[in-house]
Coordinates of C-alpha atoms in Angstrom, one line a residue:
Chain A
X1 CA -13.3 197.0 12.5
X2 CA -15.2 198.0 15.6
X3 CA -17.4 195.2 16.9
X4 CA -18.4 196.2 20.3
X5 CA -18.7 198.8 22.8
X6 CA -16.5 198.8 25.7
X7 CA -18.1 199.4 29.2
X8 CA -16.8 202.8 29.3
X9 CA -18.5 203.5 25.8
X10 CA -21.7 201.7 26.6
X11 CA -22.2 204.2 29.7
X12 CA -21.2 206.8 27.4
X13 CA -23.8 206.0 24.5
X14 CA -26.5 206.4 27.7
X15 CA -24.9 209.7 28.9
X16 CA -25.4 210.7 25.2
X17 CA -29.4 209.8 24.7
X18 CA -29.8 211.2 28.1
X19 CA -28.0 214.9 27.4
X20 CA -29.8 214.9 24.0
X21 CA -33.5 214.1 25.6
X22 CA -32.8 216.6 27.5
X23 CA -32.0 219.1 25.1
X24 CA -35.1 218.0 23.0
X25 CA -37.3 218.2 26.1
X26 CA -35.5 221.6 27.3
X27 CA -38.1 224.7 28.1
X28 CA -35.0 227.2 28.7
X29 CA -35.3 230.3 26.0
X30 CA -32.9 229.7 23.0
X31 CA -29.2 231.4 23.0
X32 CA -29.9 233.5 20.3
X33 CA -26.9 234.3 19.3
X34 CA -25.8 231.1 19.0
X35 CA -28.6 229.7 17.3
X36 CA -27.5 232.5 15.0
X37 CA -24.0 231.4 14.4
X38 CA -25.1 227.8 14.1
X39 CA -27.3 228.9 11.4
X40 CA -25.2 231.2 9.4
X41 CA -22.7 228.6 9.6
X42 CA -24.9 226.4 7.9
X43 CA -26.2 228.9 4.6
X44 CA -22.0 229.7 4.1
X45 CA -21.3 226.1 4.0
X46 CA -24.0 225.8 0.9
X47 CA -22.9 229.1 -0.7
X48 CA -25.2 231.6 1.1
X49 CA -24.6 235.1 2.3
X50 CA -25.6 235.0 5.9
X51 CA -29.4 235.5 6.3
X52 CA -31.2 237.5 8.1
X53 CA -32.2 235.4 11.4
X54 CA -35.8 236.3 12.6
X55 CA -37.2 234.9 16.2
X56 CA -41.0 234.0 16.7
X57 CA -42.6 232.9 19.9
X58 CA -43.4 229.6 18.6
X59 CA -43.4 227.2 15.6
X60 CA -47.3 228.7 14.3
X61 CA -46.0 232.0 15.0
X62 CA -43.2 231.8 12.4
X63 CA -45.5 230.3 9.4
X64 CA -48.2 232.8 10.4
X65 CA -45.1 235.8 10.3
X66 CA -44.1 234.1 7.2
X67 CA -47.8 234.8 5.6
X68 CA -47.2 237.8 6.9
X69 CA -44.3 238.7 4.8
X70 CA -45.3 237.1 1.8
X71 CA -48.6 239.4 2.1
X72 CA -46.2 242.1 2.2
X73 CA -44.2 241.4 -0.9
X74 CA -41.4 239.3 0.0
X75 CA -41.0 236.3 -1.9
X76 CA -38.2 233.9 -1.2
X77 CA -37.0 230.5 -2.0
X78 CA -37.6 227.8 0.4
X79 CA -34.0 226.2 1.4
X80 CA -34.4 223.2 3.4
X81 CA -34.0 220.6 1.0
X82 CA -30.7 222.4 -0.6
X83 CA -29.3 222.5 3.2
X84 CA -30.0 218.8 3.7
X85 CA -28.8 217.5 0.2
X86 CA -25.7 219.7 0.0
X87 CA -24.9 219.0 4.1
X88 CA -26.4 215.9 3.9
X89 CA -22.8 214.2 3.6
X90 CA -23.1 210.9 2.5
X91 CA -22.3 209.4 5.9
X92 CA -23.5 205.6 5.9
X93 CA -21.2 204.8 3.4
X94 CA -18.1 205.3 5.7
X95 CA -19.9 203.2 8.3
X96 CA -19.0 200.0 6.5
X97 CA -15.5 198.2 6.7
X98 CA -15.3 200.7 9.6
X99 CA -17.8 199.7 12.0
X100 CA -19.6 195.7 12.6
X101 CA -22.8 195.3 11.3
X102 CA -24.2 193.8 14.5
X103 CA -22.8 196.9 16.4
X104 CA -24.1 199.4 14.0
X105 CA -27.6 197.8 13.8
X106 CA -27.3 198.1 18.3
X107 CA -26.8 201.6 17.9
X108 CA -29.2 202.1 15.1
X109 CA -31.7 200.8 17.1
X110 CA -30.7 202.1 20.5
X111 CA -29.2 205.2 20.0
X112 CA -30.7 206.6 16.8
X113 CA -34.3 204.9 17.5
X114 CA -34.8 205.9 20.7
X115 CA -33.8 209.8 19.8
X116 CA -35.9 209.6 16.1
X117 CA -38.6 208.0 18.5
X118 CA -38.4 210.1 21.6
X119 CA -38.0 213.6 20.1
X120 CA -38.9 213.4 16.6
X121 CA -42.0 210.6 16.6
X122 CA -43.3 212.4 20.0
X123 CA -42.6 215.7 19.8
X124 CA -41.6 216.8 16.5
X125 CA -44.5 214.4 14.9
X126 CA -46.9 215.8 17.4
X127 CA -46.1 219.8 16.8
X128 CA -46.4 218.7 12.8
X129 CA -50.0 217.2 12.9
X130 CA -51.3 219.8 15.2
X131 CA -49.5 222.9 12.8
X132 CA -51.1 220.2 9.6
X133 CA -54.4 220.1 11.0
X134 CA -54.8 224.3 12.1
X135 CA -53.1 225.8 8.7
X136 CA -54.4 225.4 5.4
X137 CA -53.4 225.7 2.0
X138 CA -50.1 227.8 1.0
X139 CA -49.3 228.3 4.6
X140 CA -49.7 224.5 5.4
X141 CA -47.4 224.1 2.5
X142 CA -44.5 225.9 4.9
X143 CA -44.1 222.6 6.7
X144 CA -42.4 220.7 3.7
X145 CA -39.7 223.9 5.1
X146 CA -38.7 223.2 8.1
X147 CA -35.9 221.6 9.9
X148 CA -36.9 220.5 13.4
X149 CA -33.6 221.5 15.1
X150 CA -33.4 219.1 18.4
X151 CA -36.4 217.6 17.8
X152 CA -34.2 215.8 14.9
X153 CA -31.2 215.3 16.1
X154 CA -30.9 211.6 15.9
X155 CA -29.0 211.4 12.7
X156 CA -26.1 213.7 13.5
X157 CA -26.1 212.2 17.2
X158 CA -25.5 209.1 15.7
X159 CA -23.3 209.5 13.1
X160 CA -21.2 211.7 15.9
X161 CA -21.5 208.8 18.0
X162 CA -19.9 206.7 15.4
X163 CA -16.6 208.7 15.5
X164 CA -16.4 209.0 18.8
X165 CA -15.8 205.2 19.0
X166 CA -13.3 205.3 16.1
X167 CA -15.1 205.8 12.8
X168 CA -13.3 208.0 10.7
X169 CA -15.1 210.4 8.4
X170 CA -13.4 213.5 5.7
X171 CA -12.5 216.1 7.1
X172 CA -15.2 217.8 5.2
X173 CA -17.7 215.4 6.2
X174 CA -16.7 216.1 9.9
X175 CA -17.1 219.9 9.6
X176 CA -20.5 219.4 7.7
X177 CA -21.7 216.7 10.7
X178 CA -20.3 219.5 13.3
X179 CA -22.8 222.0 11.1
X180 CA -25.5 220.0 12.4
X181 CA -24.6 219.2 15.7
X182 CA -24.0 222.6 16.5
X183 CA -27.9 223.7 15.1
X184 CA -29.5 221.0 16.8
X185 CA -27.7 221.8 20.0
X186 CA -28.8 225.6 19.7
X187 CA -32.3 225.4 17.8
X188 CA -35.6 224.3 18.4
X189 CA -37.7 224.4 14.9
X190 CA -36.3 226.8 11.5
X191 CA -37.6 227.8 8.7
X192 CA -35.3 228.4 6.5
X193 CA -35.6 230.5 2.8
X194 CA -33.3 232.4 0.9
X195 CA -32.0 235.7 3.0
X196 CA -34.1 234.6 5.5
X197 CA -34.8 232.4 8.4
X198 CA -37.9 232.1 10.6
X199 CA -36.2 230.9 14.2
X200 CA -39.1 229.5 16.8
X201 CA -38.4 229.7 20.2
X202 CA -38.7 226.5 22.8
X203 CA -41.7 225.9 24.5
X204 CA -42.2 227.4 28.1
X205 CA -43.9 224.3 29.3
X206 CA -43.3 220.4 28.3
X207 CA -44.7 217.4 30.4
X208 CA -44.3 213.8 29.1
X209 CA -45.8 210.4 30.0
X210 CA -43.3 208.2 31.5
X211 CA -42.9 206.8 27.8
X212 CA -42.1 210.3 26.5
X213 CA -45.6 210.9 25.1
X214 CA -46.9 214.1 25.2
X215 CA -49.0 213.9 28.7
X216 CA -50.5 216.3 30.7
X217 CA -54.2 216.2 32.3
X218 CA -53.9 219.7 33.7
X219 CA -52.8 221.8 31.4
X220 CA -51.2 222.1 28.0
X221 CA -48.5 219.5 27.3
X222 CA -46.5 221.4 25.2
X223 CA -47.1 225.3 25.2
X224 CA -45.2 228.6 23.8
X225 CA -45.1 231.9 25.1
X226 CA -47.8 233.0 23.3
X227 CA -50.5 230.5 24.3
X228 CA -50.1 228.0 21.2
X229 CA -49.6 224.4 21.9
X230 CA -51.2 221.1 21.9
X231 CA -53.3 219.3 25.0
X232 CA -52.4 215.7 24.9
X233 CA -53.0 213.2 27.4
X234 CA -50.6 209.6 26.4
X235 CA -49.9 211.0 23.6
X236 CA -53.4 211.9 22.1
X237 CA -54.0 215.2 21.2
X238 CA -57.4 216.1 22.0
X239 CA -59.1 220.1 22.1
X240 CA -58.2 222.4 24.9
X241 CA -61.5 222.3 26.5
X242 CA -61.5 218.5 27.3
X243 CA -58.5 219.3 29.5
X244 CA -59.0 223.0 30.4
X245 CA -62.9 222.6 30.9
X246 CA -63.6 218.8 32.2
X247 CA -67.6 219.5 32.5
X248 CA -67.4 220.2 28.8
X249 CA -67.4 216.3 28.9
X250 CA -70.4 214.7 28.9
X251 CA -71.7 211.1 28.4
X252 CA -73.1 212.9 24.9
X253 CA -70.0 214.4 23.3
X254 CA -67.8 210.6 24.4
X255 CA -70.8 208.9 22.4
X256 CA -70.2 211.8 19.7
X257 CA -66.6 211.8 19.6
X258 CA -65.4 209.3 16.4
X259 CA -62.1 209.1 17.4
X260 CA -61.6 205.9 19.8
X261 CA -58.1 207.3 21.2
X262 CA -59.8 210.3 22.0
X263 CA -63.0 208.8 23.0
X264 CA -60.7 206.6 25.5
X265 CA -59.0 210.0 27.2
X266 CA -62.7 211.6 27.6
X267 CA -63.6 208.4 29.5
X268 CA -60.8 208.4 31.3
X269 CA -61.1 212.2 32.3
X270 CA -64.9 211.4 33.1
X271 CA -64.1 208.9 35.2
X272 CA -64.6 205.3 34.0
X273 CA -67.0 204.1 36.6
X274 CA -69.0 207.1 36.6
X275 CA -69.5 207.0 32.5
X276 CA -69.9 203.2 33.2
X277 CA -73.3 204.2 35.4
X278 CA -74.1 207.5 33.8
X279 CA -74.4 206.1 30.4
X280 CA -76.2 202.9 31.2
X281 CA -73.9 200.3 30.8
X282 CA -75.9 196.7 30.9
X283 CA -75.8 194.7 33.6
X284 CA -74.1 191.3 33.0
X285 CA -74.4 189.4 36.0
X286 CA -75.3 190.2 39.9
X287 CA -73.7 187.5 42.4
X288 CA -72.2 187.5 45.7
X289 CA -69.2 188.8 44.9
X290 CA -70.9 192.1 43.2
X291 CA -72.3 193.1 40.4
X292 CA -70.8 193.3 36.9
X293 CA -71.3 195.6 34.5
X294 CA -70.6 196.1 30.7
X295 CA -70.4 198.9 28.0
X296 CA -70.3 198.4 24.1
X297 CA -68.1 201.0 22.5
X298 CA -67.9 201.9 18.7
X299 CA -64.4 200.7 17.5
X300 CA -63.0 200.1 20.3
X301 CA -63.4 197.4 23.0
X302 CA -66.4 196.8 25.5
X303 CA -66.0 197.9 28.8
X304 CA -66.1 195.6 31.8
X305 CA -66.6 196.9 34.8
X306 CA -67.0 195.4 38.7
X307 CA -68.3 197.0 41.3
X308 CA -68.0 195.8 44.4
X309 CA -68.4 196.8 48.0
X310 CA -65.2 196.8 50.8
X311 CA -65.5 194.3 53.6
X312 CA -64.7 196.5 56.4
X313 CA -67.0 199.4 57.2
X314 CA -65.3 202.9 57.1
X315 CA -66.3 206.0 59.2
X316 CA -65.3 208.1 56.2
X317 CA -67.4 205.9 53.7
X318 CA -70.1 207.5 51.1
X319 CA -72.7 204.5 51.3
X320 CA -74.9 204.1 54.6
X321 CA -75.4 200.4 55.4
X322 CA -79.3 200.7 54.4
X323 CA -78.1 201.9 50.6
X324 CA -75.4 199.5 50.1
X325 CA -78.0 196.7 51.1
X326 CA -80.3 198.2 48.3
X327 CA -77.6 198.2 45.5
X328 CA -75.2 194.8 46.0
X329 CA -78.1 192.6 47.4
X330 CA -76.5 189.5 47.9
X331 CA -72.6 191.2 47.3
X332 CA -73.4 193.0 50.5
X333 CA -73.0 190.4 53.2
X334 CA -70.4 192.3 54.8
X335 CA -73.3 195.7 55.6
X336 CA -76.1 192.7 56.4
X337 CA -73.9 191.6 59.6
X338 CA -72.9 195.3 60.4
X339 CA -74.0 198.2 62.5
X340 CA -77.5 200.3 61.3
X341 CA -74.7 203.4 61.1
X342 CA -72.1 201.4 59.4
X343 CA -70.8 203.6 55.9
X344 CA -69.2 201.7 53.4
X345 CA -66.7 202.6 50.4
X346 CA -67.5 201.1 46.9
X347 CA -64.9 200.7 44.0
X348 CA -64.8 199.8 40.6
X349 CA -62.4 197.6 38.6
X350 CA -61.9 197.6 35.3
X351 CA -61.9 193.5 33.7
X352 CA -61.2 192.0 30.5
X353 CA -64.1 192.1 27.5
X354 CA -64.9 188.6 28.3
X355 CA -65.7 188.0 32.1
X356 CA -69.1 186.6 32.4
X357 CA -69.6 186.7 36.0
X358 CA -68.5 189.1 38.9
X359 CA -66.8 186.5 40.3
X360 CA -65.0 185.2 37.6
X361 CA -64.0 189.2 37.4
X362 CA -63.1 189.3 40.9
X363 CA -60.8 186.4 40.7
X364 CA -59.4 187.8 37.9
X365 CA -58.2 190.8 39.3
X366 CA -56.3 188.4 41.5
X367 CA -55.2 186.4 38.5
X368 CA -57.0 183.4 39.5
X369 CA -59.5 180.9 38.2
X370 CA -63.2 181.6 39.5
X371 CA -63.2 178.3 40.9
X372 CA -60.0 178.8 42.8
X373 CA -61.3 182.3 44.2
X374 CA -63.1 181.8 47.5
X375 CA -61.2 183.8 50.3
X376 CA -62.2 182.2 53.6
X377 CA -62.1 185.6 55.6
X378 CA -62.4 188.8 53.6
X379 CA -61.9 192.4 55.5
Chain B
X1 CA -55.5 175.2 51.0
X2 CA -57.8 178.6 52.0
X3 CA -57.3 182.2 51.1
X4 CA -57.5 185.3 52.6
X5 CA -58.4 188.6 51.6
X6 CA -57.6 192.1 53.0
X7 CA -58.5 194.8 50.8
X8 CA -56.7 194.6 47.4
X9 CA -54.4 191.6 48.8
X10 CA -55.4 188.2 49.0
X11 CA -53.2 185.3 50.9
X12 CA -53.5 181.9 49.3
X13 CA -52.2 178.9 51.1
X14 CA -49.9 176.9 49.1
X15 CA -48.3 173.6 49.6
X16 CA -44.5 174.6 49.7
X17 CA -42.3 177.6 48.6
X18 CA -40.9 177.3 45.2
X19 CA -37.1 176.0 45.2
X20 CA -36.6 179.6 43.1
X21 CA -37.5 181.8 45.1
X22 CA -35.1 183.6 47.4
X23 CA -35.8 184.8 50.7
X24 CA -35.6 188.5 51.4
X25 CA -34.5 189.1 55.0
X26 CA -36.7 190.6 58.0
X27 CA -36.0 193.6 59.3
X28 CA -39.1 193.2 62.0
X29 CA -41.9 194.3 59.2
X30 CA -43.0 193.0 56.3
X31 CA -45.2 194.7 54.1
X32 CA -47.1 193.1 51.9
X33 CA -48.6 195.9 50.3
X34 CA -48.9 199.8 50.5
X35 CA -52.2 201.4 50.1
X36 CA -52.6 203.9 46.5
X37 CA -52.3 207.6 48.1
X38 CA -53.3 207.4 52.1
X39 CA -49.4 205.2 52.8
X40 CA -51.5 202.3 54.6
X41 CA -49.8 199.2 54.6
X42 CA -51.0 195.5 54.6
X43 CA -48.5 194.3 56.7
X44 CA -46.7 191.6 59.1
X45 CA -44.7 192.2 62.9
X46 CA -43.6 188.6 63.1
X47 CA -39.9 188.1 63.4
X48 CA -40.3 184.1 62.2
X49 CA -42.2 185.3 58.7
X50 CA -40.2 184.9 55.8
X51 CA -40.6 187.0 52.9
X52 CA -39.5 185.2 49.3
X53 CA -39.5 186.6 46.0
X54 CA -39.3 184.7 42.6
X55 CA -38.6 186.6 39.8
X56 CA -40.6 185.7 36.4
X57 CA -39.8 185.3 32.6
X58 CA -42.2 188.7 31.7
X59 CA -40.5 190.5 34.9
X60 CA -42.7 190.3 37.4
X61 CA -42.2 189.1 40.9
X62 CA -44.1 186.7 42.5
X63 CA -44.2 186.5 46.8
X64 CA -44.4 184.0 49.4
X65 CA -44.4 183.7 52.9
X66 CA -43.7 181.0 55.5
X67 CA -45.4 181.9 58.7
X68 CA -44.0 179.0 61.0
X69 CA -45.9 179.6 63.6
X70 CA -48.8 181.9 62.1
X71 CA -49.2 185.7 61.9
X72 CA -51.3 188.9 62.0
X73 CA -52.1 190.9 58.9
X74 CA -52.8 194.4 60.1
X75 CA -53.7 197.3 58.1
X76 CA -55.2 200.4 59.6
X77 CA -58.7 200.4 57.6
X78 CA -59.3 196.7 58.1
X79 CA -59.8 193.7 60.2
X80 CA -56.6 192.0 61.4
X81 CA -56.5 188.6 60.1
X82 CA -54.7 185.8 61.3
X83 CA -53.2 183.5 59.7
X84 CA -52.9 179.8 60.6
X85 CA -48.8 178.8 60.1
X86 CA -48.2 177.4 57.2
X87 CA -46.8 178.5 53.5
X88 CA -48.8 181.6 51.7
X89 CA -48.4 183.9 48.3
X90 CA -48.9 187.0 48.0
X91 CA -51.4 188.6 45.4
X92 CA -51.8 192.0 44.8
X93 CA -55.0 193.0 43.0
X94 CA -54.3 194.1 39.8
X95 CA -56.7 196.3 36.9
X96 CA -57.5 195.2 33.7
X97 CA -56.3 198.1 30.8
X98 CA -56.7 197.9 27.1
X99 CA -54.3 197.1 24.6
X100 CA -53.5 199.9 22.4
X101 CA -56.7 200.0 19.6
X102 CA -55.5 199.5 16.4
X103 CA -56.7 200.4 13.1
X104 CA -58.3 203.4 14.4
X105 CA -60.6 205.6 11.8
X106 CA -59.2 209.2 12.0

């Protein structure tokens, strides 16, 4: 019975996650002749002839050249669900009296979870929605026939894992695990029907938040060769034009928008502290320490904003001394006591829902009380 | 017990220096905080300031300094302040962000 990693095997299992993130993240072309072989393989195992192995530019590209074909007559079997009950190999049940439930639950959780969640939640789940949401009827029906090559490698990883450290498995099961492993090494997303398999090709361009969510504020986050793929800032899929066209955002369309994730990038893209003004957000409270403002959003929580004025004058500030007088009041001391040609720089902080003066938000942002905020020299 | 504020730091005066913490050593400098994108530094040229850093239960660090015969704060965009000696933590101004919303109607 195997109870615990050693070191060695520990470093290992993070070797592994890492080479297989890597692979699930890759933007390199596919090696199509492998992903070929991997495939074949895989319909002579189940009793197939060797299909004909088509490549598409992306994962939309193979369901639309899939219409395509069906248009044109040709009518085939879908084959996904044979491949994973017939390869499927019955795996967990070797797991036990071989390997510790403790240990197996740590790699479940580590190894397989962080793969399932990484690739398949983030990615694979992402490409899903967005194929779910653009197709519609029999060609949205495609995606019950698909096997996510990398993007679900989690299983086979694991169960590979497994052996490494000393389960023992068939020697059929082994060559049907080593099926898998193979495919999701060499294949993005399949589809796969009788005769014939639809092969996508990786994306060209992938960026990721530093929690693997699909992240870019630029520019797609995950795009193909020909132009499909899916804008998503954290994780959020939103339309190309909030990313690709930032003046399409206005203080209208975030008020519009129904979704509050969505409605949270837009603000974000806007610029907090300029949809806080521009879409006039109450003032709660004006003191000395500056002046506090607050936004009610629909499903989603108000936004608390302080603004406040630096202490020391800057030569490359946007505020004259005159303005900033005008617009903190009494939260302006330090342009009062400086130079008629002083410029000052103003910011905005972000505060919890409940802050009920902007000094109580001040002292917040310094994690103290407002009664234990009162700096004796501020610059 | 006063505090100080430079920019996004503030300097409180505290009575003593946790047991806990651990003193970092001085290498001539010490920084008490870098600025967002122009590199600016809040920071200390005193070879007698300590630096100490306690570690918390959610992972974050808190940090004092002992300044036994006081120092200068300098930062390029602000006024130099000097501090009296005595025992100080260091805050860094932080943002407030949202949790994740929940129950959101697709």
């Amino acid at each position: 019975m195997i109870t615990q990693l050693t070191k060695k095997q520990e470093q290992r299992m993070q070797e592994v996650i890492q080479h297989w993130l890597s692979v699930g993240r890759s933007t390199q072309p596919i090696d199509r002749e492998q992903a070929t072989a991997s495939i074949t393989a895989m319909y002579r195992a189940i009793g197939k002839d060797a299909p004909a192995v088509l490549f598409f530019s992306s994962p939309m590209m193979c369901i639309l050249a899939w219409g395509a074909l069906r248009s044109a007559g040709v009518n085939r079997g879908q084959l996904r669900d044979q491949l994973r009950d017939q390869l499927g190999g019955q795996l967990g049940g070797q797991l036990g009296g071989q390997l510790g439930d403790q240990l197996r639950d740590q790699l479940r959780d580590q190894l397989w979870g962080q793969l399932r969640g990484q690739l398949r939640g983030q990615l694979g789940g992402q490409l899903g929605d967005q194929l779910r949401g653009q197709l519609r009827g029999q060609l949205g029906d495609q995606l019950n026939n698909y096997c996510g090559g990398s993007h679900w490698c989690a299983w086979e990883v694991f169960y590979d894992f497994c052996n490494e450290i000393g389960v023992n498995y068939t020697k059929d099961q082994r060559e049907r695990l080593y099926l898998w492993m193979t495919q999701s090494q060499h294949c993005h997303w399949w589809f796969p029907y009788d005769g014939i398999v639809l092969v996508s090709e990786r994306p060209t361009t992938l960026s990721v938040d530093d929690r693997g969510r699909l992240h870019s504020t630029e520019t797609q986050a995950i795009g193909y060769s020909d132009g499909w793929g899916i804008h998503a800032v954290h994780g959020v899929r939103v339309d190309a034009d909030i990313i690709e066209n930032k003046a399409s955002i206005t203080v209208e369309r975030i008020a519009k928008e129904q979704n509050a994730e969505v409605r949270r990038v837009m603000i974000e893209l806007y610029g907090a502290p300029k949809y806080l003004l521009d879409s006039g957000a109450k003032i709660i409270n004006h003191d000395q320490a500056g002046i506090l403002y607050r936004k009610d959003i629909l499903d989603d929580e108000a936004m608390v904003m302080v603004r406040v004025l630096n202490s020391t004058p800057e030569p490359d500030g946007v505020m004259m001394r005159e303005e900033a007088i005008a617009v903190f009041g009494d939260a302006a001391k330090a342009a009062i006591n400086a130079p008629e040609d002083a410029r000052f720089k103003e910011y905005m902080i972000r505060v919890p829902p409940g802050m009920r003066t902007a000094h109580e938000a001040v002292a917040w942002t310094f994690g103290l009380d407002a009664e234990e905020y009162h700096p004796a020299i501020e610059s | 017990m006063k505090t100080y504020r430079q920019g996004d730091v503030l300097i409180r005066q505290v009575n003593e220096i946790p047991s806990q913490a651990k003193a970092k050593k001085n290498v001539g400098r010490i920084v008490l905080a870098y600025g967002e994108v122009t590199g600016h530094a809040h920071a200390i040229a005193e070879p007698q300031a300590k630096e100490f850093t306690m570690e918390q239960a959610d992972n974050t660090v808190r940090r004092f300094l002992e300044v036994a015969s006081g120092a200068d704060v300098k930062h390029e965009e602000h006024a130099t302040i000097q501090l009296p000696p005595g025992f100080y933590e260091i805050i860094q101004q932080r943002e407030y962000t949202p949790e994740a919303i929940r129950n959101v109607a697709d």
